[in-house]
mmCIF file of C-alpha atoms in Angstrom:
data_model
loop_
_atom_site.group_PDB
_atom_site.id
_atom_site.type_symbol
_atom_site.label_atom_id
_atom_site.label_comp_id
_atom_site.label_asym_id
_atom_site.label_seq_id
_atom_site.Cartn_x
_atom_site.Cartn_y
_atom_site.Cartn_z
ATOM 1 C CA UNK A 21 -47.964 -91.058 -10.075
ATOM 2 C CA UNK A 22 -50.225 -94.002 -9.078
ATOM 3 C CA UNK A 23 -51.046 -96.541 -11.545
ATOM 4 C CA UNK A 24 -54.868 -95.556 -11.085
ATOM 5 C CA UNK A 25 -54.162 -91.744 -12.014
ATOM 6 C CA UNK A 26 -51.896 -93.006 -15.089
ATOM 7 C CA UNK A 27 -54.958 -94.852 -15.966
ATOM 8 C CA UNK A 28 -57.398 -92.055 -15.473
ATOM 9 C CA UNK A 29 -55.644 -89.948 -17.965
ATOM 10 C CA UNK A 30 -55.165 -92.242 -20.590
ATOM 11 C CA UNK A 31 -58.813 -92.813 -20.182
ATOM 12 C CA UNK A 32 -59.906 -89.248 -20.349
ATOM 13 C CA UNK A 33 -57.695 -88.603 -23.240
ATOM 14 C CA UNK A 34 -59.343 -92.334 -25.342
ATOM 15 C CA UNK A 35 -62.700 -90.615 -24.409
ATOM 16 C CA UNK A 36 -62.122 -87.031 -25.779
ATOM 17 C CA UNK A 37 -60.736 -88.657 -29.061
ATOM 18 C CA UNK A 38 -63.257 -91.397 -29.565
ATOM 19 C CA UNK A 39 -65.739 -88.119 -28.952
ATOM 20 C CA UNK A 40 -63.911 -85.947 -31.317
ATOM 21 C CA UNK A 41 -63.868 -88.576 -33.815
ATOM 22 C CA UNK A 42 -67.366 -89.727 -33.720
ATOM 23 C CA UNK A 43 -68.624 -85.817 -34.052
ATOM 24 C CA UNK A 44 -66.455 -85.925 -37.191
ATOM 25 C CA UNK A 45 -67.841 -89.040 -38.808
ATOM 26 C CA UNK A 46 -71.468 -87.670 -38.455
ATOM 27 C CA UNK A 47 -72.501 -90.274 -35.798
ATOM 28 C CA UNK A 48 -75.137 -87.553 -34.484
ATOM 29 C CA UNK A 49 -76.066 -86.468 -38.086
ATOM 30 C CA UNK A 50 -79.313 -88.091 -39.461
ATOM 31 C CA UNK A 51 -77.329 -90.197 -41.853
ATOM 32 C CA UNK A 52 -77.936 -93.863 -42.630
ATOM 33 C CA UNK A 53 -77.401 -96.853 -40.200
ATOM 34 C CA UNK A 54 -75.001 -98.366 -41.452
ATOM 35 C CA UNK A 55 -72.764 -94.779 -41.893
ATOM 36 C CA UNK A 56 -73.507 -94.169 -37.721
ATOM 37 C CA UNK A 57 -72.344 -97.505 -37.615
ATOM 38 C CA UNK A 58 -69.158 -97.096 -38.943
ATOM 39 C CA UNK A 59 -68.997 -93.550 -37.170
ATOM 40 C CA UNK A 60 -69.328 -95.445 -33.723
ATOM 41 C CA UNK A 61 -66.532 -98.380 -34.917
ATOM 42 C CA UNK A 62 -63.821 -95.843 -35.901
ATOM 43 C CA UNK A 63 -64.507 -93.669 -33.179
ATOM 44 C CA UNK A 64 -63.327 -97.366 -30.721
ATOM 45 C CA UNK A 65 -60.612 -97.601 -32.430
ATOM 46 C CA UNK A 66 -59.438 -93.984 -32.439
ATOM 47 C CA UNK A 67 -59.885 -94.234 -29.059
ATOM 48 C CA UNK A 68 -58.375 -97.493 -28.058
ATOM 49 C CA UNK A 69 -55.353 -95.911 -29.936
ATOM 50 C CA UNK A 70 -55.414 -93.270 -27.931
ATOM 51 C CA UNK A 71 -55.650 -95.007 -25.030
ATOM 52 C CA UNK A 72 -53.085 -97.162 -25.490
ATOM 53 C CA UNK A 73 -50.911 -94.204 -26.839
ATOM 54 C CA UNK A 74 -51.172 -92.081 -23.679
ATOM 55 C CA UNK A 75 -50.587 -94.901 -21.548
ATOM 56 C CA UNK A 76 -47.529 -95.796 -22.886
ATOM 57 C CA UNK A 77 -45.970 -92.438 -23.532
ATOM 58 C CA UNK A 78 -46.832 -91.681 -19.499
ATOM 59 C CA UNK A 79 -45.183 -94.630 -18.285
ATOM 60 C CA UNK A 80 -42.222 -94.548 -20.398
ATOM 61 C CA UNK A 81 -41.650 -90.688 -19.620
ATOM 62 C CA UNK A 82 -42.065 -91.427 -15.336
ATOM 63 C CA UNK A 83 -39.637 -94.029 -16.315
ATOM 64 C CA UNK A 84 -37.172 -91.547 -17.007
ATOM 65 C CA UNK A 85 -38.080 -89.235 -13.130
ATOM 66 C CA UNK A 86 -36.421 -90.409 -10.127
ATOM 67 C CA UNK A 87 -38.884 -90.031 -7.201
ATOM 68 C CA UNK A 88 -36.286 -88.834 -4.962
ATOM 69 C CA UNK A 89 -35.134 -86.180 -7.271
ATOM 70 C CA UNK A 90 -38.662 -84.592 -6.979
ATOM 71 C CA UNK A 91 -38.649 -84.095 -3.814
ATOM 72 C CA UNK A 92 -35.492 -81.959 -3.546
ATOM 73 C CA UNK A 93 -35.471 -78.278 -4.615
ATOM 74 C CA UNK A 94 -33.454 -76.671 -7.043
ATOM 75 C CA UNK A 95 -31.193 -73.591 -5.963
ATOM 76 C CA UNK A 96 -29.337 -72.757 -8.617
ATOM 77 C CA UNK A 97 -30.399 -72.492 -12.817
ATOM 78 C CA UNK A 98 -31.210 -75.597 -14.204
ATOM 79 C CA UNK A 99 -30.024 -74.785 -17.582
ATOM 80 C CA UNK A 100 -26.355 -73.988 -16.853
ATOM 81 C CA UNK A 101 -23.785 -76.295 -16.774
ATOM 82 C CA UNK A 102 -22.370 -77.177 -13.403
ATOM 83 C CA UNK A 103 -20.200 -75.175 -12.052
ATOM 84 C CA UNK A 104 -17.178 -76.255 -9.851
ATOM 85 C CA UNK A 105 -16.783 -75.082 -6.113
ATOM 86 C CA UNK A 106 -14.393 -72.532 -5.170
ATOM 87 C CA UNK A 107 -10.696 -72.448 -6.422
ATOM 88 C CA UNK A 108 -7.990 -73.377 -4.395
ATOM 89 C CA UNK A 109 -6.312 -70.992 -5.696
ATOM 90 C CA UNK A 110 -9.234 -68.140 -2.990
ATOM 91 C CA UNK A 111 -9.866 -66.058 -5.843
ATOM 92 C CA UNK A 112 -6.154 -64.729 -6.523
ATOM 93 C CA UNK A 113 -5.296 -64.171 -10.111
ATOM 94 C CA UNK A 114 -2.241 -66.147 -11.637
ATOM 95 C CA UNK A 115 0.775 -63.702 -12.537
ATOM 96 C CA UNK A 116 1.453 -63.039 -15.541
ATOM 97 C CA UNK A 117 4.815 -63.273 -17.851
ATOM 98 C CA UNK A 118 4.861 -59.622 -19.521
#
């Protein structure tokens, strides 16, 4: 993921919140100034939070991908343990004592 796309997120994300939050607070509402005022300031905030929340999160979690791993598929489940080859043993069964 390109540093401009990481961006774009985190910026679409700071804008729904700040948008979210500012609907909350009444900033719309015919309320007094200084209330739409304080609507608009926690509704930066919120989303400067947010921004800086999503940002992080994202880069810390692409941290954690390696880019050549994407790129190779998957043939077998991904939630089973690894299983080893064949047995050198070509599928005979071991005798038993009785």
């Amino acid at each position: 993921m390109r540093p401009v796309q990481l961006l774009g997120i985190a910026f679409i994300a700071a804008a729904f919140a700040g948008f979210v939050t500012a609907m909350a607070m009444g900033a719309w509402q015919a309320i007094p100034g200084e209330d739409v005022a304080r609507a608009w300031a926690v509704a930066g905030i919120v989303a400067g939070i947010a921004f800086i929340a999503v940002l992080l999160i994202l880069s810390l979690l692409l941290l954690a991908i390696d880019p050549a791993d994407v790129e190779k598929p998957i043939d077998r489940p991904v939630l089973l343990r690894d299983q080893p080859e064949a047995d050198e043993t070509d599928g005979e069964k071991p005798a038993s004592d009785a």
